[in-house]
Coordinates of C-alpha atoms in Angstrom, one line a residue:
Chain A
M2 CA 0.0 0.0 0.0
S3 CA 1.5 3.3 -1.0
A4 CA 1.6 6.1 1.5
L5 CA -1.1 8.8 1.5
L6 CA 1.3 11.4 3.0
E7 CA 5.0 11.4 3.0
I8 CA 7.3 13.9 4.7
R9 CA 10.9 13.6 3.6
N10 CA 13.7 15.1 5.5
L11 CA 11.7 18.2 6.3
S12 CA 13.3 21.2 8.0
A13 CA 11.7 24.5 8.9
T14 CA 13.2 27.7 10.1
F15 CA 12.0 30.9 11.8
A16 CA 13.3 34.3 10.9
T17 CA 13.8 36.1 14.2
R18 CA 15.5 39.3 15.2
R19 CA 18.4 37.2 16.3
G20 CA 18.7 35.5 12.9
I21 CA 17.5 32.3 11.4
V22 CA 16.5 29.7 13.9
S23 CA 15.9 26.1 13.1
A24 CA 12.5 24.9 14.3
L25 CA 12.1 21.5 12.7
S26 CA 15.1 19.4 11.7
N27 CA 15.1 16.4 9.3
I28 CA 11.7 15.1 10.0
D29 CA 10.8 11.9 8.1
L30 CA 7.2 10.6 8.5
S31 CA 4.8 8.6 6.4
L32 CA 1.1 8.0 6.8
A33 CA -0.8 5.1 5.2
P34 CA -4.4 5.5 4.1
G35 CA -6.8 5.1 7.0
E36 CA -4.0 5.3 9.6
I37 CA -4.1 7.5 12.7
L38 CA -0.7 9.0 13.5
A39 CA -0.2 10.9 16.7
L40 CA 2.5 13.6 17.0
V41 CA 3.4 14.0 20.7
G42 CA 5.8 16.2 22.6
E43 CA 6.0 19.1 25.0
S44 CA 4.8 22.5 24.0
G45 CA 7.4 24.0 21.7
A46 CA 8.6 20.6 20.4
G47 CA 7.4 21.5 16.9
K48 CA 4.4 19.2 16.6
S49 CA 1.9 21.9 15.6
L50 CA 4.5 23.4 13.3
A51 CA 5.0 20.1 11.6
S52 CA 1.3 19.9 10.9
S53 CA 1.3 23.5 9.6
C54 CA 4.0 22.5 7.1
I55 CA 1.5 20.0 5.7
N56 CA -1.4 22.3 5.1
G57 CA 0.8 25.3 4.3
L58 CA -0.5 27.5 7.1
L59 CA 2.8 28.4 8.5
P60 CA 3.4 31.5 10.6
R61 CA 4.4 34.5 8.6
N62 CA 8.1 34.4 9.7
C63 CA 8.5 30.6 9.2
R64 CA 9.4 28.7 6.1
I65 CA 10.3 25.2 5.0
S66 CA 14.1 25.3 4.4
E67 CA 14.6 21.7 3.3
G68 CA 12.9 18.5 2.3
E69 CA 9.5 17.8 0.7
V70 CA 5.9 17.0 1.6
L71 CA 4.1 14.6 -0.7
L72 CA 0.3 14.0 -0.8
E73 CA -0.5 10.9 -2.8
G74 CA 2.9 11.2 -4.5
Q75 CA 2.4 14.9 -5.5
R76 CA 4.6 17.5 -3.9
I77 CA 2.6 20.1 -2.1
D78 CA 5.2 22.0 -0.1
N79 CA 6.2 24.1 -3.1
L80 CA 2.7 25.0 -4.4
S81 CA 1.5 28.6 -4.6
N82 CA -1.1 29.9 -2.2
K83 CA -3.8 29.7 -4.9
Q84 CA -3.0 26.0 -5.6
M85 CA -3.0 25.2 -1.9
E86 CA -6.4 26.8 -1.5
K87 CA -7.8 24.1 -3.7
I88 CA -6.1 21.4 -1.6
R89 CA -6.9 22.8 1.8
G90 CA -10.4 21.9 2.9
A91 CA -10.9 19.5 -0.1
Q92 CA -8.0 17.1 0.5
I93 CA -6.6 18.2 3.8
G94 CA -9.1 19.1 6.6
T95 CA -7.8 20.8 9.6
I96 CA -9.3 21.0 13.1
F97 CA -7.9 23.5 15.6
Q98 CA -7.6 23.4 19.3
D99 CA -10.2 25.9 20.5
P100 CA -13.7 25.5 19.1
L101 CA -14.6 28.8 20.9
T102 CA -12.4 30.8 18.6
S103 CA -12.5 28.7 15.4
L104 CA -15.9 29.8 14.3
N105 CA -16.8 33.2 13.0
P106 CA -19.1 34.8 15.6
L107 CA -21.1 36.9 13.2
Y108 CA -22.3 34.1 10.8
T109 CA -24.6 31.2 11.3
V110 CA -23.3 27.7 11.3
C111 CA -25.2 27.1 8.0
Q112 CA -23.6 30.1 6.3
Q113 CA -20.1 29.0 7.3
I114 CA -20.6 25.4 6.1
T115 CA -22.1 26.4 2.8
R116 CA -19.3 28.9 2.3
T117 CA -16.8 26.1 2.7
L118 CA -18.7 23.9 0.2
R119 CA -18.9 26.8 -2.3
A120 CA -15.2 27.4 -2.0
H121 CA -14.6 24.1 -3.7
R122 CA -17.5 23.3 -6.0
Y123 CA -20.5 24.7 -7.7
I124 CA -23.6 24.0 -5.7
S125 CA -27.0 25.5 -5.4
D126 CA -28.2 27.2 -2.2
A127 CA -30.8 24.5 -1.6
D128 CA -28.3 21.7 -2.1
A129 CA -25.7 23.4 0.0
Q130 CA -28.1 23.8 2.9
K131 CA -29.2 20.2 2.6
R132 CA -25.6 19.1 2.7
A133 CA -24.9 21.3 5.7
L134 CA -27.8 19.7 7.5
E135 CA -26.5 16.2 6.7
L136 CA -23.1 17.1 7.9
L137 CA -24.4 18.4 11.3
E138 CA -26.4 15.2 11.7
E139 CA -23.4 13.1 10.9
V140 CA -21.4 14.7 13.7
G141 CA -24.2 14.1 16.1
I142 CA -25.7 17.5 16.8
P143 CA -29.1 16.9 18.4
G144 CA -31.9 18.7 16.6
A145 CA -29.6 19.6 13.8
A146 CA -32.5 20.9 11.6
Q147 CA -33.5 23.5 14.3
R148 CA -29.9 24.5 15.0
L149 CA -28.7 24.9 11.4
H150 CA -29.3 28.6 11.4
A151 CA -28.0 29.2 14.9
Y152 CA -24.9 31.3 15.7
P153 CA -21.7 29.7 17.1
H154 CA -22.3 31.3 20.6
E155 CA -25.5 29.3 20.9
F156 CA -23.6 26.0 21.0
S157 CA -21.7 24.5 24.0
G158 CA -18.0 23.9 23.7
G159 CA -18.3 20.2 22.8
M160 CA -21.1 20.9 20.3
R161 CA -19.0 23.7 18.7
Q162 CA -16.1 21.3 18.2
R163 CA -18.6 18.9 16.5
V164 CA -19.5 21.8 14.2
V165 CA -15.8 22.5 13.6
I166 CA -15.3 18.8 12.7
A167 CA -18.4 18.9 10.4
M168 CA -16.9 21.9 8.6
A169 CA -13.4 20.5 8.3
L170 CA -14.7 17.3 6.9
A171 CA -17.4 18.9 4.7
L172 CA -15.6 17.9 1.5
R173 CA -14.5 14.4 2.6
P174 CA -10.7 15.2 2.8
K175 CA -8.5 12.1 2.7
L176 CA -6.2 13.6 5.3
I177 CA -7.4 15.2 8.6
I178 CA -5.0 17.2 10.7
A179 CA -6.4 17.5 14.2
D180 CA -4.3 20.0 16.2
E181 CA -5.0 19.3 19.9
P182 CA -8.7 18.8 19.1
T183 CA -9.7 18.0 22.7
T184 CA -7.3 20.2 24.8
A185 CA -9.8 23.0 25.3
L186 CA -12.6 20.7 26.2
D187 CA -14.0 19.1 29.4
V188 CA -12.6 15.7 30.1
S189 CA -16.1 14.2 29.8
I190 CA -16.4 15.6 26.3
Q191 CA -12.9 14.7 25.1
A192 CA -13.7 11.0 24.8
Q193 CA -16.8 11.7 22.8
I194 CA -14.9 14.0 20.3
L195 CA -12.1 11.4 19.9
E196 CA -14.6 8.7 19.3
L197 CA -16.4 10.8 16.7
L198 CA -13.1 11.6 15.0
R199 CA -12.1 7.9 14.9
R200 CA -15.5 6.9 13.6
L201 CA -15.6 9.5 10.9
S202 CA -12.0 8.7 9.7
K203 CA -13.0 5.0 9.5
D204 CA -16.3 5.8 7.7
H205 CA -14.5 8.1 5.1
G206 CA -11.3 6.0 4.9
A207 CA -9.4 9.1 5.9
S208 CA -6.0 9.3 7.6
V209 CA -5.6 11.4 10.7
I210 CA -2.6 13.3 12.1
L211 CA -3.4 13.9 15.7
V212 CA -1.3 16.5 17.4
T213 CA -1.4 16.1 21.2
H214 CA 0.6 16.2 24.3
D215 CA -1.8 13.8 26.1
M216 CA -0.5 10.2 26.2
G217 CA -3.9 9.0 27.2
V218 CA -5.3 10.4 24.0
V219 CA -2.5 8.7 22.0
A220 CA -3.2 5.3 23.6
E221 CA -6.9 5.5 23.0
T222 CA -6.9 6.8 19.4
A223 CA -3.8 6.4 17.4
D224 CA -2.3 3.5 15.4
R225 CA 1.2 4.9 15.3
V226 CA 3.0 7.6 17.2
A227 CA 5.9 9.9 16.6
V228 CA 7.6 11.5 19.7
L229 CA 9.0 15.0 18.9
Y230 CA 11.7 16.7 21.0
A231 CA 13.2 20.1 20.2
G232 CA 12.1 20.0 16.6
R233 CA 13.4 16.5 16.0
I234 CA 11.8 13.0 16.0
A235 CA 13.0 11.0 19.0
E236 CA 11.1 7.8 18.4
T237 CA 8.3 6.6 16.1
G238 CA 6.5 3.3 15.8
P239 CA 3.3 1.5 16.6
V240 CA 1.5 2.9 19.6
A241 CA 1.6 -0.4 21.5
D242 CA 5.4 -0.7 21.1
V243 CA 6.3 2.9 21.9
L244 CA 4.0 3.3 24.9
L245 CA 4.6 -0.1 26.5
R246 CA 8.3 -0.6 25.7
P247 CA 9.7 2.8 25.0
A248 CA 13.2 2.7 23.6
H249 CA 14.3 6.3 23.6
P250 CA 15.3 7.7 27.0
Y251 CA 13.1 10.7 26.4
T252 CA 10.0 8.6 25.8
Q253 CA 10.9 6.5 28.8
G254 CA 11.1 9.6 30.9
L255 CA 7.9 11.1 29.5
L256 CA 6.0 7.9 30.2
G257 CA 7.6 7.4 33.6
S258 CA 6.3 10.8 34.7
I259 CA 2.6 10.0 34.1
P260 CA 0.8 9.1 37.3
S261 CA -0.4 5.5 37.4
M262 CA -2.9 3.6 39.5
E263 CA -0.7 0.5 39.8
R264 CA 2.5 2.1 40.8
K265 CA 2.2 3.8 44.1
L266 CA 5.1 6.3 44.3
A267 CA 5.8 8.9 46.9
R268 CA 6.9 11.2 44.3
L269 CA 6.5 11.1 40.5
P270 CA 9.8 10.8 38.6
Q271 CA 10.6 13.7 36.4
I272 CA 13.1 14.4 33.6
P273 CA 15.7 16.8 35.0
G274 CA 16.0 20.2 33.3
S275 CA 13.7 21.5 30.6
M276 CA 13.5 21.3 26.8
P277 CA 16.0 23.7 25.2
G278 CA 14.8 26.7 23.3
L279 CA 15.2 26.8 19.6
T280 CA 18.2 29.1 19.8
A281 CA 20.0 26.8 22.3
I282 CA 19.7 23.2 20.9
P283 CA 22.9 21.4 22.0
Q284 CA 25.3 19.7 19.7
G285 CA 24.9 16.0 19.1
C286 CA 21.7 14.5 20.5
A287 CA 19.3 17.3 21.5
F288 CA 18.4 15.4 24.6
N289 CA 21.9 14.7 25.8
P290 CA 22.1 17.2 28.7
R291 CA 19.0 15.7 30.3
C292 CA 19.6 12.0 29.4
P293 CA 20.5 9.5 32.1
R294 CA 22.4 7.4 29.5
T295 CA 24.4 10.2 28.0
A296 CA 27.9 9.4 26.8
D297 CA 30.6 11.2 24.9
V298 CA 29.2 10.2 21.5
C299 CA 25.9 11.8 22.4
R300 CA 27.5 15.2 22.9
Q301 CA 29.2 15.1 19.5
V302 CA 27.2 13.1 17.0
R303 CA 23.6 13.5 16.2
P304 CA 22.1 10.0 16.3
E305 CA 20.8 8.4 13.1
A306 CA 17.6 6.3 13.0
H307 CA 18.1 2.9 14.6
L308 CA 15.5 0.2 13.8
A309 CA 14.2 -1.6 16.8
G310 CA 11.4 -3.9 15.7
A311 CA 8.8 -1.8 14.0
R312 CA 10.2 1.3 15.6
R313 CA 12.7 3.9 14.5
V314 CA 14.6 5.3 17.4
F315 CA 17.0 8.2 17.2
C316 CA 19.4 7.2 19.9
H317 CA 22.9 5.8 19.9
F318 CA 21.9 3.2 22.4
A319 CA 18.6 2.2 20.8
E320 CA 19.4 -1.5 20.4
E321 CA 20.6 -1.8 23.9
L322 CA 17.6 0.1 25.4
A323 CA 15.0 -1.7 23.4
S324 CA 16.0 -5.2 24.4
Chain B
M2 CA -34.5 43.6 23.1
L3 CA -37.2 45.7 24.9
R4 CA -35.2 45.9 28.2
Y5 CA -32.0 46.7 26.3
T6 CA -33.7 49.5 24.4
L7 CA -35.5 50.8 27.4
R8 CA -32.3 51.0 29.4
R9 CA -30.5 52.9 26.6
V10 CA -33.5 55.3 26.2
L11 CA -33.5 56.0 30.0
Q12 CA -29.8 56.7 29.9
A13 CA -30.3 59.1 27.0
I14 CA -33.1 60.9 28.8
F15 CA -30.9 61.3 31.9
V16 CA -28.1 62.8 29.9
M17 CA -30.4 65.2 28.2
L18 CA -31.8 66.3 31.5
S19 CA -28.3 67.0 32.8
V20 CA -27.4 69.0 29.6
G21 CA -30.7 70.9 29.9
F22 CA -29.7 71.8 33.5
I23 CA -26.3 73.0 32.4
S24 CA -27.7 75.2 29.6
F25 CA -30.3 76.4 32.0
S26 CA -27.8 77.4 34.5
M27 CA -26.0 79.5 31.9
F28 CA -28.8 82.0 32.1
T29 CA -28.5 82.3 35.9
F30 CA -24.8 82.3 36.3
V31 CA -23.4 84.0 33.2
G32 CA -24.3 87.6 33.9
D33 CA -27.8 89.0 34.7
P34 CA -30.1 88.7 31.7
I35 CA -32.2 91.6 32.9
L36 CA -29.2 93.9 32.6
H37 CA -28.8 92.6 29.0
M38 CA -32.4 93.4 28.2
I39 CA -33.0 96.8 29.9
G40 CA -29.5 98.0 30.1
T41 CA -28.1 100.0 32.9
E42 CA -30.5 102.9 32.5
G43 CA -33.6 101.1 33.9
T44 CA -34.6 101.7 37.5
A45 CA -34.5 99.0 40.1
A46 CA -38.3 98.9 40.1
D47 CA -38.3 98.3 36.3
R48 CA -35.9 95.5 36.7
E49 CA -37.8 93.9 39.5
A50 CA -41.0 94.1 37.5
L51 CA -39.4 92.4 34.5
R52 CA -37.9 89.9 36.8
N53 CA -41.3 89.0 38.1
A54 CA -42.9 89.0 34.7
L55 CA -40.2 86.6 33.4
G56 CA -40.6 84.3 36.4
L57 CA -37.0 84.8 37.5
N58 CA -38.0 85.2 41.1
D59 CA -39.5 81.7 41.3
P60 CA -37.6 78.9 43.0
L61 CA -34.8 77.5 40.8
I62 CA -36.5 74.1 40.4
V63 CA -39.7 75.7 39.1
Q64 CA -37.7 77.8 36.7
Y65 CA -35.9 74.7 35.5
V66 CA -39.1 72.7 34.9
S67 CA -40.7 75.6 33.0
F68 CA -37.4 75.9 31.0
L69 CA -37.6 72.3 30.1
G70 CA -41.2 72.5 29.2
K71 CA -40.6 75.4 26.9
M72 CA -37.7 73.5 25.3
L73 CA -39.9 70.6 24.6
T74 CA -42.5 72.7 22.9
G75 CA -39.8 74.3 20.7
D76 CA -39.7 77.6 22.5
F77 CA -36.0 78.4 22.9
G78 CA -36.4 82.0 23.9
I79 CA -35.5 85.1 22.0
S80 CA -32.0 86.0 20.7
Y81 CA -30.5 89.0 22.6
R82 CA -28.6 90.0 19.5
L83 CA -31.1 89.5 16.7
S84 CA -34.3 89.9 18.7
M85 CA -35.7 86.9 16.8
P86 CA -37.1 83.7 18.3
V87 CA -34.1 81.3 18.5
S88 CA -36.3 78.5 17.1
D89 CA -36.7 80.5 13.8
L90 CA -32.9 81.1 13.7
I91 CA -32.3 77.4 14.1
V92 CA -34.8 76.4 11.5
E93 CA -33.1 78.8 9.1
R94 CA -29.5 77.6 9.9
L95 CA -29.9 73.9 10.6
P96 CA -30.3 72.7 7.0
A97 CA -27.0 74.3 6.0
T98 CA -25.1 72.5 8.7
L99 CA -26.9 69.2 8.3
E100 CA -26.3 69.1 4.6
L101 CA -22.6 70.0 5.0
A102 CA -22.2 67.3 7.8
A103 CA -24.0 64.7 5.7
C104 CA -21.7 65.3 2.7
A105 CA -18.6 65.2 4.9
I106 CA -19.7 62.0 6.6
A107 CA -20.6 60.3 3.3
L108 CA -17.3 61.4 1.8
S109 CA -15.3 60.1 4.7
I110 CA -17.0 56.7 4.8
I111 CA -16.9 56.2 1.0
I112 CA -13.1 57.1 0.9
G113 CA -12.1 55.9 4.4
I114 CA -13.4 52.3 4.5
P115 CA -12.1 51.1 1.1
L116 CA -8.7 52.7 1.7
G117 CA -8.6 51.2 5.2
I118 CA -9.3 47.8 3.9
F119 CA -6.7 48.2 1.1
T120 CA -4.0 49.3 3.5
A121 CA -4.8 46.3 5.7
I122 CA -4.7 43.6 3.0
R123 CA -1.8 45.1 1.0
R124 CA 0.2 46.1 4.0
K125 CA 3.5 46.2 2.4
S126 CA 2.7 47.9 -0.9
W127 CA 4.0 51.4 -1.6
V128 CA 0.5 52.7 -2.1
S129 CA -0.5 51.6 1.4
Q130 CA 2.6 53.2 2.9
G131 CA 1.7 56.4 1.0
I132 CA -1.9 56.4 2.1
L133 CA -0.8 55.9 5.7
M134 CA 1.7 58.8 5.4
G135 CA -1.0 61.0 4.0
S136 CA -3.4 60.1 6.7
L137 CA -0.8 61.1 9.3
V138 CA -0.8 64.5 7.7
G139 CA -4.6 64.6 8.0
V140 CA -4.5 63.6 11.6
S141 CA -1.9 66.2 12.6
L142 CA -2.6 69.2 10.4
P143 CA -5.2 71.6 11.9
T144 CA -8.3 71.5 9.7
F145 CA -8.5 75.2 9.1
V146 CA -5.1 75.1 7.5
I147 CA -6.4 72.5 5.1
G148 CA -9.4 74.6 4.4
M149 CA -7.3 77.6 3.6
F150 CA -5.1 75.6 1.3
L151 CA -8.2 74.4 -0.5
I152 CA -9.4 77.9 -0.9
L153 CA -6.0 79.1 -2.1
I154 CA -5.7 76.3 -4.7
F155 CA -9.2 75.8 -6.0
S156 CA -10.8 79.2 -5.5
V157 CA -8.0 81.7 -5.8
N158 CA -5.5 80.1 -8.1
L159 CA -7.6 77.9 -10.3
G160 CA -10.9 79.7 -9.8
W161 CA -12.9 76.5 -10.1
L162 CA -15.0 76.6 -6.9
P163 CA -16.5 79.3 -4.7
A164 CA -14.5 80.3 -1.7
F165 CA -17.4 81.0 0.7
G166 CA -21.1 80.8 1.2
R167 CA -23.7 78.3 0.2
G168 CA -24.4 79.6 -3.3
E169 CA -28.1 79.5 -4.4
T170 CA -30.5 77.5 -2.3
A171 CA -33.9 76.1 -3.1
M172 CA -36.7 75.8 -0.6
V173 CA -38.3 72.4 -0.1
G174 CA -41.0 73.3 2.5
N175 CA -39.2 74.9 5.4
W176 CA -35.9 73.4 4.4
S177 CA -33.5 75.4 2.3
T178 CA -31.4 73.0 0.3
G179 CA -28.2 73.4 -1.7
F180 CA -28.5 70.0 -3.3
L181 CA -30.8 71.2 -6.1
T182 CA -28.8 74.0 -7.6
T183 CA -25.5 73.7 -9.4
S184 CA -24.1 76.6 -7.5
G185 CA -25.3 75.1 -4.2
L186 CA -23.6 71.8 -5.1
R187 CA -20.4 73.5 -6.2
S188 CA -20.3 75.4 -2.9
L189 CA -20.6 72.2 -0.9
I190 CA -17.4 70.6 -2.4
L191 CA -14.6 72.5 -0.6
P192 CA -16.2 72.7 2.9
S193 CA -17.2 69.0 2.7
I194 CA -13.6 68.0 1.9
M195 CA -12.2 70.1 4.7
L196 CA -14.7 68.8 7.2
A197 CA -14.3 65.2 6.0
F198 CA -10.5 65.3 6.0
F199 CA -9.9 64.5 9.6
Q200 CA -12.7 61.9 9.7
T201 CA -11.4 60.2 6.6
T202 CA -7.9 59.7 8.0
L203 CA -9.4 58.5 11.3
I204 CA -11.6 56.0 9.5
I205 CA -8.7 54.7 7.4
R206 CA -6.5 54.1 10.4
L207 CA -9.3 52.6 12.4
V208 CA -10.5 50.2 9.6
R209 CA -6.9 49.2 9.0
A210 CA -6.2 48.4 12.6
E211 CA -9.4 46.5 13.1
M212 CA -9.0 44.5 9.9
L213 CA -5.4 43.6 10.8
E214 CA -6.6 42.4 14.2
V215 CA -9.5 40.4 12.7
L216 CA -7.2 38.7 10.2
E217 CA -5.1 37.4 13.0
Q218 CA -8.1 35.6 14.6
E219 CA -8.3 31.9 14.8
Y220 CA -11.5 31.7 12.8
I221 CA -9.7 33.3 9.9
R222 CA -7.0 30.7 10.2
F223 CA -9.7 28.0 10.2
A224 CA -11.3 29.6 7.2
R225 CA -8.0 29.4 5.4
A226 CA -7.6 25.8 6.5
R227 CA -11.0 25.1 4.8
G228 CA -9.6 26.5 1.5
L229 CA -11.6 29.7 1.4
S230 CA -10.0 32.2 -1.0
D231 CA -8.4 35.4 0.1
R232 CA -11.2 37.4 -1.4
V233 CA -13.9 35.4 0.4
I234 CA -11.9 35.7 3.7
W235 CA -11.4 39.4 3.4
F236 CA -14.9 40.4 2.3
G237 CA -16.9 37.5 3.5
E238 CA -15.4 36.5 6.8
A239 CA -13.4 39.5 8.0
L240 CA -15.2 42.6 6.8
K241 CA -18.3 42.3 9.0
N242 CA -16.2 41.7 12.1
T243 CA -14.1 44.7 11.2
L244 CA -17.0 47.0 10.7
V245 CA -18.8 46.4 14.0
P246 CA -16.4 48.5 16.1
V247 CA -15.8 50.9 13.2
M248 CA -19.6 51.5 13.1
T249 CA -19.5 52.6 16.7
I250 CA -16.8 55.1 16.3
V251 CA -18.1 56.5 13.0
G252 CA -21.5 56.9 14.6
L253 CA -20.1 58.8 17.5
Q254 CA -17.9 60.9 15.2
M255 CA -21.0 62.1 13.4
G256 CA -21.8 64.2 16.4
S257 CA -18.3 65.7 16.4
V258 CA -18.6 66.4 12.7
I259 CA -21.5 68.7 13.6
A260 CA -19.5 70.2 16.4
F261 CA -16.3 70.5 14.3
S262 CA -18.3 72.3 11.6
I263 CA -17.9 75.4 13.7
I264 CA -14.4 75.8 12.3
T265 CA -15.3 74.9 8.8
E266 CA -18.2 77.2 8.8
T267 CA -16.1 80.0 10.0
V268 CA -13.4 79.4 7.3
F269 CA -16.0 79.2 4.5
Q270 CA -18.5 81.7 6.0
W271 CA -21.0 78.9 5.8
P272 CA -24.4 80.2 7.1
G273 CA -25.0 77.3 9.4
L274 CA -25.3 76.6 13.1
G275 CA -21.6 76.8 13.8
L276 CA -21.4 80.3 12.4
L277 CA -24.4 81.3 14.4
F278 CA -22.8 79.8 17.5
I279 CA -19.5 81.8 17.0
Q280 CA -21.4 85.0 16.5
A281 CA -23.5 84.2 19.6
V282 CA -20.3 83.7 21.6
E283 CA -19.0 87.1 20.5
N284 CA -22.1 88.8 21.7
A285 CA -22.9 86.7 24.8
D286 CA -26.2 85.7 23.2
I287 CA -27.1 83.3 26.0
P288 CA -30.4 81.9 24.5
V289 CA -28.7 81.0 21.3
L290 CA -25.7 79.4 23.1
A291 CA -28.0 77.4 25.4
T292 CA -30.0 76.2 22.5
Y293 CA -26.9 75.2 20.5
L294 CA -25.6 73.3 23.5
V295 CA -28.9 71.4 23.9
L296 CA -29.2 70.7 20.2
V297 CA -25.7 69.4 19.7
S298 CA -26.1 67.2 22.8
A299 CA -29.3 65.9 21.4
F300 CA -27.5 64.9 18.2
F301 CA -24.8 63.1 20.2
V302 CA -27.2 61.3 22.4
G303 CA -29.5 60.4 19.5
L304 CA -26.5 59.0 17.5
N305 CA -25.3 57.1 20.5
L306 CA -28.7 55.5 20.9
L307 CA -28.9 54.7 17.3
V308 CA -25.4 53.1 17.3
D309 CA -26.3 51.0 20.4
L310 CA -29.4 49.7 18.7
L311 CA -27.5 49.0 15.4
Y312 CA -25.0 47.1 17.4
Y313 CA -27.8 45.0 18.6
L314 CA -28.9 44.2 15.1
V315 CA -25.5 43.4 13.8
D316 CA -24.0 41.3 16.6
P317 CA -26.0 38.1 17.2
R318 CA -24.2 37.6 20.5
L319 CA -26.0 40.6 22.0
R320 CA -29.4 39.1 21.0
G321 CA -29.0 36.3 23.5
G322 CA -30.1 32.8 23.1
Q323 CA -33.4 33.5 21.2
G324 CA -31.9 32.6 17.8
A325 CA -31.4 28.9 18.6
P326 CA -34.9 27.4 18.3
K327 CA -36.3 29.0 15.2

């Protein structure tokens, strides 16, 4: 099966007042049709930025400096804004974190959905409205027919995120980027939204890139996971492998610091130090100053990918740690 | 809706009562009106008789109420200077000012909003930078200087447009209009430009700032993520959000356009309320001053009220939850 999305050796930089700063460095990822890939990491690790590289909505001072992004074998990273407009929404649907601010307050839900449909195809008013209603029903808005002409502020947070999902998926994109889709929601609503996302991606045969910092969300939803640290991939592989038998010291530390019902500890273990800023990424392995296994080689040579089972681990001691 | 409107109307009434009180107290505290009328030659008995006849010996509150009553029935007293009912003077002068203000406001909106949008969506172009520079001049240069330049260039040097006055006017009922004659229209051009200048630059900067802020909003990013084109995003998604706050400011500025017109009317000898006011100040013509004060405040308060109600129509969030089950 050929990949739906392929990211090859992608690097991105920020132009700041203190010069060019590397934000993403040599990212390789691929996504099979129907697959759900989670990008995890701390804030600032570059997971949202990586997803912005795919849909082309980079911040103004950021650009892709190296590498390519391929959607169904076609390069999309070098397209003009006009060409990307045709792809965004139609082939790549994006869901943002905060449903409160994702919707335009002055237009009804119906107006915003039909506007999305009209951006990509010729469709009559009546058909567009009918389709909007179907979409709202599909994402499980109760009484969708009555609420079609309601304004965003008349919906609760969870319902608004359903509306956002309906809009992002209005044109049946093959790729869905969900950028922290549940972070702004109540815990009780989170599971419902994730379940909805999973069901829709299955129904439509769409792949999902799920950006999150929540390991629980990863375990529940994703098929594969890529752990990002300081703009680089630390470890990627099937969720079960990475979460149950983490091979990279950073993943191990990350998972070790999650509270658990089984392990009763007086004090949660934590990784010493904090993630370096983009201007201060150390030489060699980016994680070396905080790593318990650090050796001379880590301070000098940036680790290559080491295969450990179905995983790729960017650590000099991957084989040893994985076994 | 009803409660919202009612509250706004009550506030407006309160403001008008306060203004009425201030303009009323002008009569009592700014010199003795009896002296103005009889002069210094009259005897004390004469003055006392007139004082009684005019009700000036009644308690203050009674005087205030009767003052308000008269105002409401359109009786604004008699001008000291012209010995004419102030209401007649107002009816004669008001059309000139209102027509000038209307032209200036229309001009500033028609020019200001498109230029504001342009400078926001083409931020880096030379044209935008030029417009912003020009608007800086408009904000900082006193308007009378602009008026004098206009007269110098278009009236004195080129001789295209009249330098003062309203030209010929036509009467439509009680309303003398300059819109129906060519000389009336030609006379409107220069004063309108002068009066609109400051407002236009204000609107350009306001629209630009609002638009830039709206374009940074998350819902605009989400609109881009859905593949909406720039054009749809600017004029479909962003414009309405931009214009809500702009509407408020422009509405309130309309009041100050009428107030600002004092300067324009002086420069162009425009026979409107502003000129009447200036002449009244020179002669301490209290009834005219008091009436002008009340009238301008009434404009301000009325526009304020109108803007509040418009806000309500435009922004669904103010309308509360009633839109949900339709």
